[in-house]
Structure formats: C-alpha cells, structure tokens
Coordinates of C-alpha atoms and ligand atoms in Angstrom, one line a residue:
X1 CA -30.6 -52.9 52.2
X2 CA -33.6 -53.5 53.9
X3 CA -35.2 -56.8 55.7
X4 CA -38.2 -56.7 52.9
X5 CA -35.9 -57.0 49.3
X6 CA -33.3 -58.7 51.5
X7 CA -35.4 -62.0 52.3
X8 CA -37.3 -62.2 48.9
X9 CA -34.1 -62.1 47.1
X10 CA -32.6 -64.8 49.3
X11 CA -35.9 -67.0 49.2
X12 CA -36.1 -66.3 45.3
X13 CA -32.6 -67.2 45.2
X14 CA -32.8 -70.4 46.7
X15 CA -35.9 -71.4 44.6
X16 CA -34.0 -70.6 41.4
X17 CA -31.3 -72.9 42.6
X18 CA -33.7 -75.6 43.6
X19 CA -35.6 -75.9 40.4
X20 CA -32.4 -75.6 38.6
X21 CA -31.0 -78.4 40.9
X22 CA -34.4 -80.5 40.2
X23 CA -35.0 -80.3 36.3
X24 CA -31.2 -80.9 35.5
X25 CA -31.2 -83.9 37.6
X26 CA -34.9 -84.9 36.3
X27 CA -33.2 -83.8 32.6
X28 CA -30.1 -86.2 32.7
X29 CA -32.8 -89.1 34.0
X30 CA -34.8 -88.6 31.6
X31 CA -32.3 -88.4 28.9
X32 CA -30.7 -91.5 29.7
X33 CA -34.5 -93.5 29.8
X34 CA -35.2 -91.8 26.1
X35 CA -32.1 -93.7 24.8
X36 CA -33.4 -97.0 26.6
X37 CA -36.6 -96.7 25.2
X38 CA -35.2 -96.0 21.8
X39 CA -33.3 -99.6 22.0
X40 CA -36.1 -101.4 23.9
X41 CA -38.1 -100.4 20.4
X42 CA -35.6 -101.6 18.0
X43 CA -35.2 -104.9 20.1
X44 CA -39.1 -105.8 19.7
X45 CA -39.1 -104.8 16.3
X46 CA -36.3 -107.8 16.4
X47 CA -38.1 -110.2 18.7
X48 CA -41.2 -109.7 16.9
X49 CA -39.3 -111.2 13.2
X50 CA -38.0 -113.7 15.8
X51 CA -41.2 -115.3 16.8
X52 CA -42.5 -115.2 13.5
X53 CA -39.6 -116.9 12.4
X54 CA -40.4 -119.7 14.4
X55 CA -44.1 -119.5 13.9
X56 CA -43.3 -120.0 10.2
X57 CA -40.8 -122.9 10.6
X58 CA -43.8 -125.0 12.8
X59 CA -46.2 -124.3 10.4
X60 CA -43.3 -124.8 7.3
X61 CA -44.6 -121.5 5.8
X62 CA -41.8 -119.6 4.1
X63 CA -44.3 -116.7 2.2
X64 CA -45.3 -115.7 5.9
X65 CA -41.7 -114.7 6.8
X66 CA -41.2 -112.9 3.5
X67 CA -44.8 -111.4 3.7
X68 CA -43.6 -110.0 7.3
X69 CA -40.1 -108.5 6.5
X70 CA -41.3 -106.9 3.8
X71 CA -44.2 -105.4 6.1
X72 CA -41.9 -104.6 9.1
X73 CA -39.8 -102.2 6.4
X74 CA -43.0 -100.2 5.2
X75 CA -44.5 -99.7 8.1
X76 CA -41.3 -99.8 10.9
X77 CA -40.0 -96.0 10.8
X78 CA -36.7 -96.1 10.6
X79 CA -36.2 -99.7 9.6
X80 CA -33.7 -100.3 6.8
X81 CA -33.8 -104.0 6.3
X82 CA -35.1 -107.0 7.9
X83 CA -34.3 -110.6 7.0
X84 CA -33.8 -114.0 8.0
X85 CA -30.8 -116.4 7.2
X86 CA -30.4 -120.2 7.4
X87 CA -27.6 -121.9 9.4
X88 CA -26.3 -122.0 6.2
X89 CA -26.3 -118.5 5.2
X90 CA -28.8 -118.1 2.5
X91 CA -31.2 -115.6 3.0
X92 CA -34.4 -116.8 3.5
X93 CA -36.7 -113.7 3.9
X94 CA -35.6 -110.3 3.0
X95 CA -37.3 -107.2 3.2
X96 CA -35.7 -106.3 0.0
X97 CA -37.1 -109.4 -2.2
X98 CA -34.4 -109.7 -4.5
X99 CA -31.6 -111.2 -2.4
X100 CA -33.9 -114.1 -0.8
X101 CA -32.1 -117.4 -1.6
X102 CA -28.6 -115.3 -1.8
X103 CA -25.9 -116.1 0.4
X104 CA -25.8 -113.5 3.1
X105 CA -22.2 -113.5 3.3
X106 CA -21.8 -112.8 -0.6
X107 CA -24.0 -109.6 -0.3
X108 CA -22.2 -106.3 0.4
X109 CA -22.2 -105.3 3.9
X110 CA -24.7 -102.7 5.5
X111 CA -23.3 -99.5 5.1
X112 CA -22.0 -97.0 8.3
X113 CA -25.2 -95.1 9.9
X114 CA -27.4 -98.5 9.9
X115 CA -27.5 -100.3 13.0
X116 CA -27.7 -103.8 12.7
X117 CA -29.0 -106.3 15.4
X118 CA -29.5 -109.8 15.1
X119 CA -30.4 -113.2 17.2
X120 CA -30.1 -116.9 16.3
X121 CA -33.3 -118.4 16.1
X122 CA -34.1 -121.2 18.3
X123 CA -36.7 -123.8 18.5
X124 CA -35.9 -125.7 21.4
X125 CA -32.1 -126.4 21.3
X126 CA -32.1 -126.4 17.4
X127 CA -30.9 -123.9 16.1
X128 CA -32.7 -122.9 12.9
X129 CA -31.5 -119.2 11.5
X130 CA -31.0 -115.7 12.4
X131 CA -32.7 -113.3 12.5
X132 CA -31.4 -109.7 11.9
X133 CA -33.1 -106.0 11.6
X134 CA -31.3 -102.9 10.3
X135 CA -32.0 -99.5 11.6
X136 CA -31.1 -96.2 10.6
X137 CA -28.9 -94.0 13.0
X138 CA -29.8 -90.7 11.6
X139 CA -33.6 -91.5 12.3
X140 CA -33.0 -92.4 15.9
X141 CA -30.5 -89.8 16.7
X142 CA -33.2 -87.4 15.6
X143 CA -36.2 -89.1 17.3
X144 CA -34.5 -88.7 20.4
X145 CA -33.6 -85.1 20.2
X146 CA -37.2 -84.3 18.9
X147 CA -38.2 -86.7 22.3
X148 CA -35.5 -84.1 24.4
X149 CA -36.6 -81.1 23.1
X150 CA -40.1 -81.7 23.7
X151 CA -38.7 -82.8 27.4
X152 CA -36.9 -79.8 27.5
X153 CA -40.3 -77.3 26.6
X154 CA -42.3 -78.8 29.4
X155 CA -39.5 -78.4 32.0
X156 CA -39.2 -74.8 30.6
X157 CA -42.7 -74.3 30.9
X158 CA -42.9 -76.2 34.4
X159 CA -39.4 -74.8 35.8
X160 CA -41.1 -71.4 34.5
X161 CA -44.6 -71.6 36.3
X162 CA -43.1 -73.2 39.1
X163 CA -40.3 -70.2 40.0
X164 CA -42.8 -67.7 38.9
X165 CA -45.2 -68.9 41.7
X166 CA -42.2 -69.2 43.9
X167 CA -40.7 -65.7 43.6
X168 CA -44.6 -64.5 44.4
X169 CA -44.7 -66.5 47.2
X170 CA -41.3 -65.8 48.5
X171 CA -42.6 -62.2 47.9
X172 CA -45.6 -62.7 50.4
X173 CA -43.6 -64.8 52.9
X174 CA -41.1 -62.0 53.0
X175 CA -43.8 -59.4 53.4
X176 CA -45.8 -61.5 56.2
X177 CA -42.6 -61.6 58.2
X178 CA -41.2 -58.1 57.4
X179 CA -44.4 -56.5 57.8
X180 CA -45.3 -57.5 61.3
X181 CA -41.4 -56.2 62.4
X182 CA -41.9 -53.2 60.9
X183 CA -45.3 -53.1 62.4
X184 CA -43.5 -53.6 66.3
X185 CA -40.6 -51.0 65.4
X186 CA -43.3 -48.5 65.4
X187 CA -45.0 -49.5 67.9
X188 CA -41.9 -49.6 70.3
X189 CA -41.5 -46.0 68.6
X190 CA -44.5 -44.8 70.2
X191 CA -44.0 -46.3 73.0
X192 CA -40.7 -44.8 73.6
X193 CA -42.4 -41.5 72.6
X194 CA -45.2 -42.4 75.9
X195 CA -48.1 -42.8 73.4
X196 CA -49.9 -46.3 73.7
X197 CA -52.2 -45.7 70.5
X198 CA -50.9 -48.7 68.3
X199 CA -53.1 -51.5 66.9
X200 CA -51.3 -55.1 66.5
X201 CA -54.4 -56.5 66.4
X202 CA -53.4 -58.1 62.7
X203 CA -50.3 -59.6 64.0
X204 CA -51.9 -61.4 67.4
X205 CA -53.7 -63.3 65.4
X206 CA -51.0 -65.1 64.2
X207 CA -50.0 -68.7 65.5
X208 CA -46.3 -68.5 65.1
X209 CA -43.6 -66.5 67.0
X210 CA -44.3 -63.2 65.6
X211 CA -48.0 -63.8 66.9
X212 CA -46.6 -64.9 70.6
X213 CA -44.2 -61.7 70.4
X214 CA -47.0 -59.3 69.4
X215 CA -48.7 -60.8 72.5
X216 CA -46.2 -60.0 75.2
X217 CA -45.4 -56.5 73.4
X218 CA -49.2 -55.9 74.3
X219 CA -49.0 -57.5 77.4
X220 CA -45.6 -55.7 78.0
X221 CA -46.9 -51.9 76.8
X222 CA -50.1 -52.7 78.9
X223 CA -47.7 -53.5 81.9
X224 CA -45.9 -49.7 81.3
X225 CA -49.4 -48.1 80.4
X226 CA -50.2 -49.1 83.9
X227 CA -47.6 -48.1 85.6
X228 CA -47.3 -44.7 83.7
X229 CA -50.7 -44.7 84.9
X230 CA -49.8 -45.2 88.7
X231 CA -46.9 -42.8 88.3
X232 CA -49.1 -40.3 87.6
X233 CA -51.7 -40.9 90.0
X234 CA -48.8 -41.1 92.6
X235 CA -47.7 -38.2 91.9
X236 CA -51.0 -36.1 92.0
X237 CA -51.8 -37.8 94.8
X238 CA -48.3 -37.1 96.8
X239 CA -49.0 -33.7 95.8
X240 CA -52.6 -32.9 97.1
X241 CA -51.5 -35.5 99.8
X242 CA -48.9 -33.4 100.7
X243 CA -49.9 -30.1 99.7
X244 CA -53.3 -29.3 101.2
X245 CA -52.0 -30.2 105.0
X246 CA -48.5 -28.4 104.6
X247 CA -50.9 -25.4 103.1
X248 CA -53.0 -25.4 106.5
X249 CA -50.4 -25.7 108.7
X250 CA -48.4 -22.8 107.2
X251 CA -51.7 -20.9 106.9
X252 CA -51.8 -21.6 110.9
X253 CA -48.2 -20.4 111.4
X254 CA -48.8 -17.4 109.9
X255 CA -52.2 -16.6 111.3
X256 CA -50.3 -17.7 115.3
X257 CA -47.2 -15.3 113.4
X258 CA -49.3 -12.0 112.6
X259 CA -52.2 -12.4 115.6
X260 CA -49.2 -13.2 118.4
X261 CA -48.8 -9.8 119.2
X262 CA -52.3 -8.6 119.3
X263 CA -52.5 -11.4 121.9
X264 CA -54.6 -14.8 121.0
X265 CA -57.0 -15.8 123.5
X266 CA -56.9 -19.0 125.1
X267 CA -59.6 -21.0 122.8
X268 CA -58.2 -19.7 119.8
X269 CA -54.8 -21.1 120.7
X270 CA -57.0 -24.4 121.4
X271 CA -58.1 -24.4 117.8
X272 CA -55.2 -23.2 116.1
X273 CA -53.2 -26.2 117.8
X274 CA -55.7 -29.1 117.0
X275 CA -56.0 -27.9 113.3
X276 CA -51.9 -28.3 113.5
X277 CA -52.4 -31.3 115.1
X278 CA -54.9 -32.5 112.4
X279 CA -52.8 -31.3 109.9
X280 CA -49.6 -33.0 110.9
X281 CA -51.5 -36.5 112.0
X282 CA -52.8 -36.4 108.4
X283 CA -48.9 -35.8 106.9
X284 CA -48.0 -38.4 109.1
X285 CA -50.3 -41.0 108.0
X286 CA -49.9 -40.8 104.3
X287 CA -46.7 -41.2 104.6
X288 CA -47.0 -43.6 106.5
X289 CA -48.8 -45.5 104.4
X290 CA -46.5 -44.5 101.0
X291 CA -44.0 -46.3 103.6
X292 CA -46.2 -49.2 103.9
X293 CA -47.0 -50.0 100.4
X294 CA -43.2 -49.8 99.4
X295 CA -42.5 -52.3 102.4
X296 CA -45.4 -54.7 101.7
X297 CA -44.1 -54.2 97.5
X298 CA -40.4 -55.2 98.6
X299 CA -41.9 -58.0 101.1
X300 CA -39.9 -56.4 103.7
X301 CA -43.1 -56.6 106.0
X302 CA -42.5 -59.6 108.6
X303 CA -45.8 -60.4 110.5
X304 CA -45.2 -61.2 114.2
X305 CA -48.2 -63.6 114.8
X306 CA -49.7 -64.8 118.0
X307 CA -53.3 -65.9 119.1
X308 CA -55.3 -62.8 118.8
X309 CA -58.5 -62.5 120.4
X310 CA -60.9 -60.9 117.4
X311 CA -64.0 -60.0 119.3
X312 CA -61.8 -57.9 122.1
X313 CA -59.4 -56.6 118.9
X314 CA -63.1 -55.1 117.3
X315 CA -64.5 -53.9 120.8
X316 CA -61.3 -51.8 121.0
X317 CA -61.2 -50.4 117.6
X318 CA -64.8 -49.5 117.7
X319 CA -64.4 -47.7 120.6
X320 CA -61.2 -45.7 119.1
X321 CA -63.8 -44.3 117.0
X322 CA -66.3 -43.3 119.4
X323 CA -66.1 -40.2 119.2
X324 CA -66.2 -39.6 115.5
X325 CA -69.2 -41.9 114.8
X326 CA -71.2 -39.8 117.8
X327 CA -70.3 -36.7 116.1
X328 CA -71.7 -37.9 112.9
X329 CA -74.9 -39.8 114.9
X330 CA -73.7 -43.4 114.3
X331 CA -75.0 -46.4 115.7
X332 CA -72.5 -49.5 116.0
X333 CA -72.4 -53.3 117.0
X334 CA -70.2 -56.0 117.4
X335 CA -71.8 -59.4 116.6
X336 CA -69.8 -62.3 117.7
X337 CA -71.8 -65.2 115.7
X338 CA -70.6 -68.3 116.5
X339 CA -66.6 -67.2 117.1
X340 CA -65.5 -69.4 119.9
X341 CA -61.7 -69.8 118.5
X342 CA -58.8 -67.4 118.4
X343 CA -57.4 -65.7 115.3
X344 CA -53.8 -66.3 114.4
X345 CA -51.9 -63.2 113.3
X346 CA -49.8 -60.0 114.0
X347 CA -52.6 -57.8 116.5
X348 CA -51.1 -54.3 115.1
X349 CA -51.5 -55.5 111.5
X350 CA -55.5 -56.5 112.0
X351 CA -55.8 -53.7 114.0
X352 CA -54.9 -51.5 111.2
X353 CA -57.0 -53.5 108.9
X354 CA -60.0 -53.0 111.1
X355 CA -59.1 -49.2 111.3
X356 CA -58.7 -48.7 107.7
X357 CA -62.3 -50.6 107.0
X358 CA -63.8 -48.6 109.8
X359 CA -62.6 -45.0 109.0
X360 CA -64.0 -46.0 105.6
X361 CA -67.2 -47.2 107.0
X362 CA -67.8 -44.1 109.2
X363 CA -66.6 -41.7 105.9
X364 CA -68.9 -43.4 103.4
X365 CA -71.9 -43.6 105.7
X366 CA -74.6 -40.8 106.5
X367 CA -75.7 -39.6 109.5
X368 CA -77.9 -42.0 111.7
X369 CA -76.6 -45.1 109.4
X370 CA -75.3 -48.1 111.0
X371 CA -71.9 -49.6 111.4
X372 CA -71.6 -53.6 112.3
X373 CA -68.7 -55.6 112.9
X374 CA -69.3 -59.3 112.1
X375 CA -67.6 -62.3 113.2
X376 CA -68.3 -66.3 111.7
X377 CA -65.8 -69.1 112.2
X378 CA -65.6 -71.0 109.5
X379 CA -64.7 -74.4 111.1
X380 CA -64.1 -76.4 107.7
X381 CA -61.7 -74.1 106.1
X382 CA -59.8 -73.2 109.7
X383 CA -61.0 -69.6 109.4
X384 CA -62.2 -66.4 110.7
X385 CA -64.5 -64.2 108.6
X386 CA -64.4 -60.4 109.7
X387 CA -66.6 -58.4 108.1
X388 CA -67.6 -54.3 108.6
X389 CA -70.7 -53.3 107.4
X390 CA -72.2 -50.0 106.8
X391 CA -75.3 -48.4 106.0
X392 CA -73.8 -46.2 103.4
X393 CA -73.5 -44.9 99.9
X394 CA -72.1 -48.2 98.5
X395 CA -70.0 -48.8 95.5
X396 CA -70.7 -50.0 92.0
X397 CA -69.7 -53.3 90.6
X398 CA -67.4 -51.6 88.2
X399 CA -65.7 -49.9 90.9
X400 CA -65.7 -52.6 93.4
X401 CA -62.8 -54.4 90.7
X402 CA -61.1 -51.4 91.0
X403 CA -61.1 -50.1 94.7
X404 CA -58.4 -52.6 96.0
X405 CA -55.5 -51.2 93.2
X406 CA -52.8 -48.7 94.4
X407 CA -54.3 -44.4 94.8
X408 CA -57.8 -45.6 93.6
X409 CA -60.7 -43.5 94.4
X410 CA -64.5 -43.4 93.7
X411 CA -65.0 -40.1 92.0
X412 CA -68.9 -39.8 93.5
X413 CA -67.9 -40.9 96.6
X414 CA -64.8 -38.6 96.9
X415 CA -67.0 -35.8 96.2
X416 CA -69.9 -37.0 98.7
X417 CA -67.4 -36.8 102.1
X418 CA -66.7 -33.5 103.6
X419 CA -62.9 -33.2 105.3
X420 CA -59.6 -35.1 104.4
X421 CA -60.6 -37.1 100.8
X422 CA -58.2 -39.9 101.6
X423 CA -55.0 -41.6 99.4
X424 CA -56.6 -44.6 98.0
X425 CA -53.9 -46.4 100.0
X426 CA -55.8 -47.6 102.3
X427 CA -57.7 -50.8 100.7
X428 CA -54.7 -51.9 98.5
X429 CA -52.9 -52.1 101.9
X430 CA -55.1 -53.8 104.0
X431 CA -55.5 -56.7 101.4
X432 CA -52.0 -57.2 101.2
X433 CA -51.6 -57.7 104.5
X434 CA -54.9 -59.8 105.0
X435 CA -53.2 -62.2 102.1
X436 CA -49.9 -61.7 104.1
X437 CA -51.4 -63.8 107.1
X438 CA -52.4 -66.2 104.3
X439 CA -56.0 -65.1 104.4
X440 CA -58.2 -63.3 101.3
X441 CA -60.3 -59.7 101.5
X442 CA -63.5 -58.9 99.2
X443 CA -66.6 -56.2 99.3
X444 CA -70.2 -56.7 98.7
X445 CA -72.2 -53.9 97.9
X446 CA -75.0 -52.2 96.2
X447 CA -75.0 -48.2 95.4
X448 CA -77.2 -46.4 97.7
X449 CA -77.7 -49.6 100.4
X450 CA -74.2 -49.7 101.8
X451 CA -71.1 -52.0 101.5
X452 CA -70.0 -55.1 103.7
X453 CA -66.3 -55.9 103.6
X454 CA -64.8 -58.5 104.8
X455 CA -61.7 -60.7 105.5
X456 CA -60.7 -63.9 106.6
X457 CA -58.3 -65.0 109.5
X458 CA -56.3 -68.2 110.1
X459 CA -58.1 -70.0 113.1
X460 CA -55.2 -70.4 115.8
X461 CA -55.1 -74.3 116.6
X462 CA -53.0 -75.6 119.1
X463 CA -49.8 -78.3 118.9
X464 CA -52.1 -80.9 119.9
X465 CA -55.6 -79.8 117.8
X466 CA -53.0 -79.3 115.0
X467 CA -51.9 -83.2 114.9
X468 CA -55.5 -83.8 115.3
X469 CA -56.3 -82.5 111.8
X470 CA -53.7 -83.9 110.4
X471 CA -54.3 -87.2 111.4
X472 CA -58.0 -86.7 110.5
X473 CA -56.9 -85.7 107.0
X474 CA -54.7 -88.8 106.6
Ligands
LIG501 P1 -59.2 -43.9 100.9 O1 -60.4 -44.3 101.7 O2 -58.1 -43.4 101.5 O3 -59.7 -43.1 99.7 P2 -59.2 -46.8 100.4 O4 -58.2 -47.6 99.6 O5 -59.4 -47.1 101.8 O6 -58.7 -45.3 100.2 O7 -60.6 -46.8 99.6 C1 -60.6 -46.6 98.2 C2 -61.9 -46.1 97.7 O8 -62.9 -47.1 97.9 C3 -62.5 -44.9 98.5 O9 -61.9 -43.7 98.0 C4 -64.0 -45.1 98.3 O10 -64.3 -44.5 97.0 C5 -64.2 -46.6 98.2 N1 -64.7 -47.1 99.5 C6 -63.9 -47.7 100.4 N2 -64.7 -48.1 101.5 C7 -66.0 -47.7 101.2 C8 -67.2 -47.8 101.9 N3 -67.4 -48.4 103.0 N4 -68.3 -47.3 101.2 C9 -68.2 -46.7 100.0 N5 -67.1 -46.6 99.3 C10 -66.0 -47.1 99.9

C-alpha cells in the first residue's frame, strides 16, 4: 500500500475514534444532567406550592392555596395532583376540589406511574402542613427521551460535519506530506540518472522538515552538479593538457626518426631539441600542478616559513622572465612603496605565487604594455600587500568571481594568447597557498585597461616586537 491512502486512512482512523471517544463521553454527561434537570423542575414546581403555602397561612387566605393547586395542574405538564394537608391530615387545597376538607389518609393512594414528592411546611419552627405534588412517570420518561434524541441529532449532525471535515483534512495533510516525498524520489531519480533538471521550488518554501530537507537536497545536488562539472572540465583539461605536448613531442621523434639518416644539420637539431624541451617542461608543469592542487586539497602542503625579503624575492622573479617580456617588448618595474619590514613565509611558495601572477601578466598583456610589481606595508593589520599589475586585456566582473575556481579559463582571453593556453590551475593554487600563510588574494580589473592582482603577506615581527604588540593590545 502506498504512503498517500496509508496516512489518510490512519489520520481518518484516528479522527473517527476521537469523535467517537468525545460525543459518547459528551452523550453519557449530558444524559445524566437531562435527568437532573428533569427533577430540579419537578422540585420547584414543589417549592413554588410551598411558599405559597406560607404566603397564604400569613395572610390566613385559604382560596389562594386552592386557587393555586388548581392552577399548578392545568398549566404544570405532567402534573397529576397538587395539595396541601394540615398537621392533622385534612386536605386543605387540592387540585382536585372535591377532596379539600377530606382526611388525606382516608383517600386511596396515588396509583404506580405517579411520582409523588412532598415537604412539611414550615413557618419558622412551626410546623404548619405539607405540601405534596404528583407527577406523571410516563410524561417524564418521555420528555427526557424526546430531550436525548434531540441531543443525539445534533451530535449526529456535529460528529458528522466534524469527521467529514476531518477526513478532508486528513486527506490534504496526507497529500502535503506524501507529495513533497514523492516529489524528492524523483528527483533523487534524476539525479542518479546525472540529470539536475528538477524544480523543488514548491517544497523549499516550506517551514517544516520537508522544507529544510528539500533545501540540503538542492544544496546537496548543487554540491554533485559541481563537481560533475569539475570532473568534466578535469578531464578535458588532462586531456588537451596532456595531449597536445605528448602530440609534439612524438611529432619531433618521428621527424629526428625519418630525417636521421638523411643527416640533420646542427640548427635543426637545436630546434628539434628546444621544442622537446618545451614540450616536456610543459608535461611537467601541469602535472605538477594536478600534484599541487591534490596536496593543497588533502592539506598535505606544510609551509616552511622564514623571514623573506619581498622586494629581493620580486627583483629575482622578474628577471627569470626577462627574456620572455623582451621578446614580447615589455616594460617592467618593481616599486618598493613604503616596505621597510620582512615578509614571513615559505620563499619557494611566494615565489611560485609571483611566477604564476607574472606568466599571467606577461600572457594577457600586449606588446609594449607594462608590467609592475607593487609593494605597501600595511603596518596596522601586520601585513604585506603584493600586487602585479599589467597593462593588459583585463577581465570582466563576472569572470573575475570565477577565475580563482579549479580548470577555469576566460574564453576571450584563451583565444586572444598565441602558444600553450594554460590549465586554469594556476590562480586556484596560488590563493590557496596565499590563504595557507594566513594571508587573502583578489584582482581588480577593467576589460581592455589591464588587471592588478594582489596578495597579502604576514609582516615578520621579531620575539621582542612581537611582546611589544601584545602588550600594546592589552
Ligand atoms: P591559466 O593561466 O593557466 O589559464 P590561471 O588560474 O592562472 O590559469 O588563470 C585563470 C584565467 O584567469 C586565465 O585563463 C585568464 O583567462 C584569466 N587571467 C589570469 N590572469 C590574467 C591577467 N593578468 N589578465 C587577464 N586575464 C587573466
């Protein structure tokens, strides 16, 4: 049986025995307070003759009692007799006017189905009659089943509405919890199938749990999305990665392979072997850097930090790429700004920072542009800003969110360079290791002015500066 009929038949079930519960309980109470009311009647009909028993002994005015029982049996319902007797026993008022000033005891008794109530009458601690009413049995017995089977209609009619409105309502609850379920089974379907196409808009708006689990199935098929997303943009990448240089250098094997024996001059052997070389530095760095990124992903990268002088770290990574930035015309500067401090951090890890944001520079930037590295101590927060500037193509603001994420590229730009495209490993790395040192890495830029990025560098303090700011700060 299914979730759906399963609840609403449980729900409707439990309703039925509620109101069953509720108007058999209510029925019996009610019951019992008919019967109550039904003597409380018959016992003022009684105190009633009563007081005007007394009235009539204080004012001595016999015709008013007689006048009254008489009255009390035409317009009582289901009154059979009413009288008053003396101490004595003579009757003194009688509904029935032919046995006033009769002995009481000398008339024949009331017969079976009337039910008699009396009181002595009282004025004071004299005692001066009694007072007695008859009343018919059959008449009450039927008033109070006419009084229970009216009670019994209206608890049909509420028991009725009230389960009818239930078993709707158990209906919808079932379907607004059912629903949603059946909602997530397909979308887990499609999931499992590799399709992410599923709306669960409806149920994310919900408050309750079903809302929260809606959420992290979103959040959860996002999370897979993405990385079926990096899978396959690893694995194109690996593969023109790795296939474009393995292509040239077995092009170059076979050229050296079917040229060998004709003899290959000298500078042809010069080119063949640099394009090898090329080739194989290019192998070797992307997988390098695949190496890296599973590293810095596992945190199995330790950083061995030391006082690192910044401005002589630039100067030499600048001049490793001399050469490149003359062959494309580039001008370059170092501007030390107000640096007077060392950085604090692994050399070989800001070095390859530095390189990545300079090979970027010197790709993205046209002939005759400008490269600058910057430096700014930033004495308040105990850091170092680094920043590389370029003259170059720049990136747009959507693409600047998107840059420092795992085997991202900008198509324009990618298209724009001439030689070896890159990875897209390249940004994604050097941030995690800029946040490794415990420092933070952004870009500024504008399309078609150039880009600035830029990083920031604990300020190396020594033992005794150190106690110094903490001392200030307390
Ligand atoms: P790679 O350079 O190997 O492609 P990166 O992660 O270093 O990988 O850079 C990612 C992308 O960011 C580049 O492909 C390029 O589109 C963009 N980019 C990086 N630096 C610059 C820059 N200085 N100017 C313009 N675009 C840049």
């Amino acid at each position: 049986m299914k979730l759906f009929p399963k609840l609403a038949l449980a729900v409707s079930a439990l309703l039925l025995a509620t109101t069953l519960c509720l108007c058999t309980a209510f029925y019996v109470t009610q019951q019992h307070a008919i019967e109550q009311q039904a003597d409380l009647e018959r016992r003022a009909v009684l105190q009633n003759l009563v007081h005007i028993t007394q009235e009539s002994f204080l004012t001595n005015d016999d015709l008013l009692l007689i006048k009254y029982t008489g009255w009390l049996q035409k317009w009582i319902p289901g009154l059979v007799s009413a009288s008053v007797t003396a101490p004595s026993g003579d009757v003194l008022a009688h509904s029935e006017p032919t046995r006033i000033g009769k002995n009481a005891a000398l008339q024949e008794s009331s017969p079976t189905e009337v039910l008699v109530l009396s009181e002595p009458v009282r004025m004071g601690s004299h005692w001066i009659g009694n007072a007695s009413a008859g009343f018919s049995q059959r008449y009450y017995a039927d008033l109070i089943h006419v009084r229970l089977r009216h009670l019994q209609k209206r608890l049909l009619e509420i028991a009725g509405g009230a389960l009818a409105v239930g078993v709707l309502l158990s209906f919808g609850l079932a379907l607004s919890w059912t629903k949603p379920v059946g909602l997530l089974a397909a979308a887990a379907n499609r999931i499992g199938q590799g399709k992410y196409d599923f709306d669960l808009a409806l149920i994310e708006r919900r408050t309750d749990e079903l809302g929260f689990l809606s959420k992290a199935f979103e959040n959860m098929a996002a999370q897979l999305r993405e990385l079926e997303q990096m899978k396959e943009d690893f694995v194109s990448a690996v593969t023109h990665e790795l296939r474009s240089p393995l292509g040239a250098i077995e092009s170059y094997l076979n050229l050296i392979g079917t040229e060998m024996h004709e003899g290959i001059p000298a500078e042809v052997w010069a080119t063949y072997l640099e394009r090898l070389r090329l080739n194989t530095q290019r192998l070797t760095r992307f997988v390098n850097d695949l190496l890296d990124v599973a590293a810095l992903e596992r945190g199995k990268i330790t950083l061995s930090q030391q006082p690192v002088n910044l401005g002589i770290l630039a100067q030499d990574v600048l001049a490793f790429f001399e050469p490149r930035m003359r062959e494309k015309n580039l001008r370059s500067e170092v501007q030390l700004g107000n640096l007077r401090s060392l950085g604090f951090g692994d050399p070989d890890k800001i070095r390859q920072v530095l390189v990545n944001l300079l090979s970027n520079a010197i790709k993205f930037t046209p002939e005759t542009g400008l490269i600058q590295i910057l430096m700014k101590e930033i004495p308040a927060q105990h850091v170092i800003c680094v920043s590389v500037k370029d003259s170059g193509i720049g990136i747009s603001e959507a693409d600047q969110m998107k840059i420092f994420s795992k085997f991202e590229q900008v198509n324009s730009a990618r298209q724009s360079i001439k030689g070896p495209k890159g990875t897209g490993l390249g940004l994604s790395i050097s941030r995690a290791l800029v946040e490794l040192h415990g420092g933070a890495m952004g870009v500024e830029s504008k399309e078609g002015e150039g880009s600035r990025f830029y990083f920031t560098l604990p300020i190396y303090v020594t033992a005794r500066e150190s106690m110094a700011i903490t001392a200030t700060k307390h």
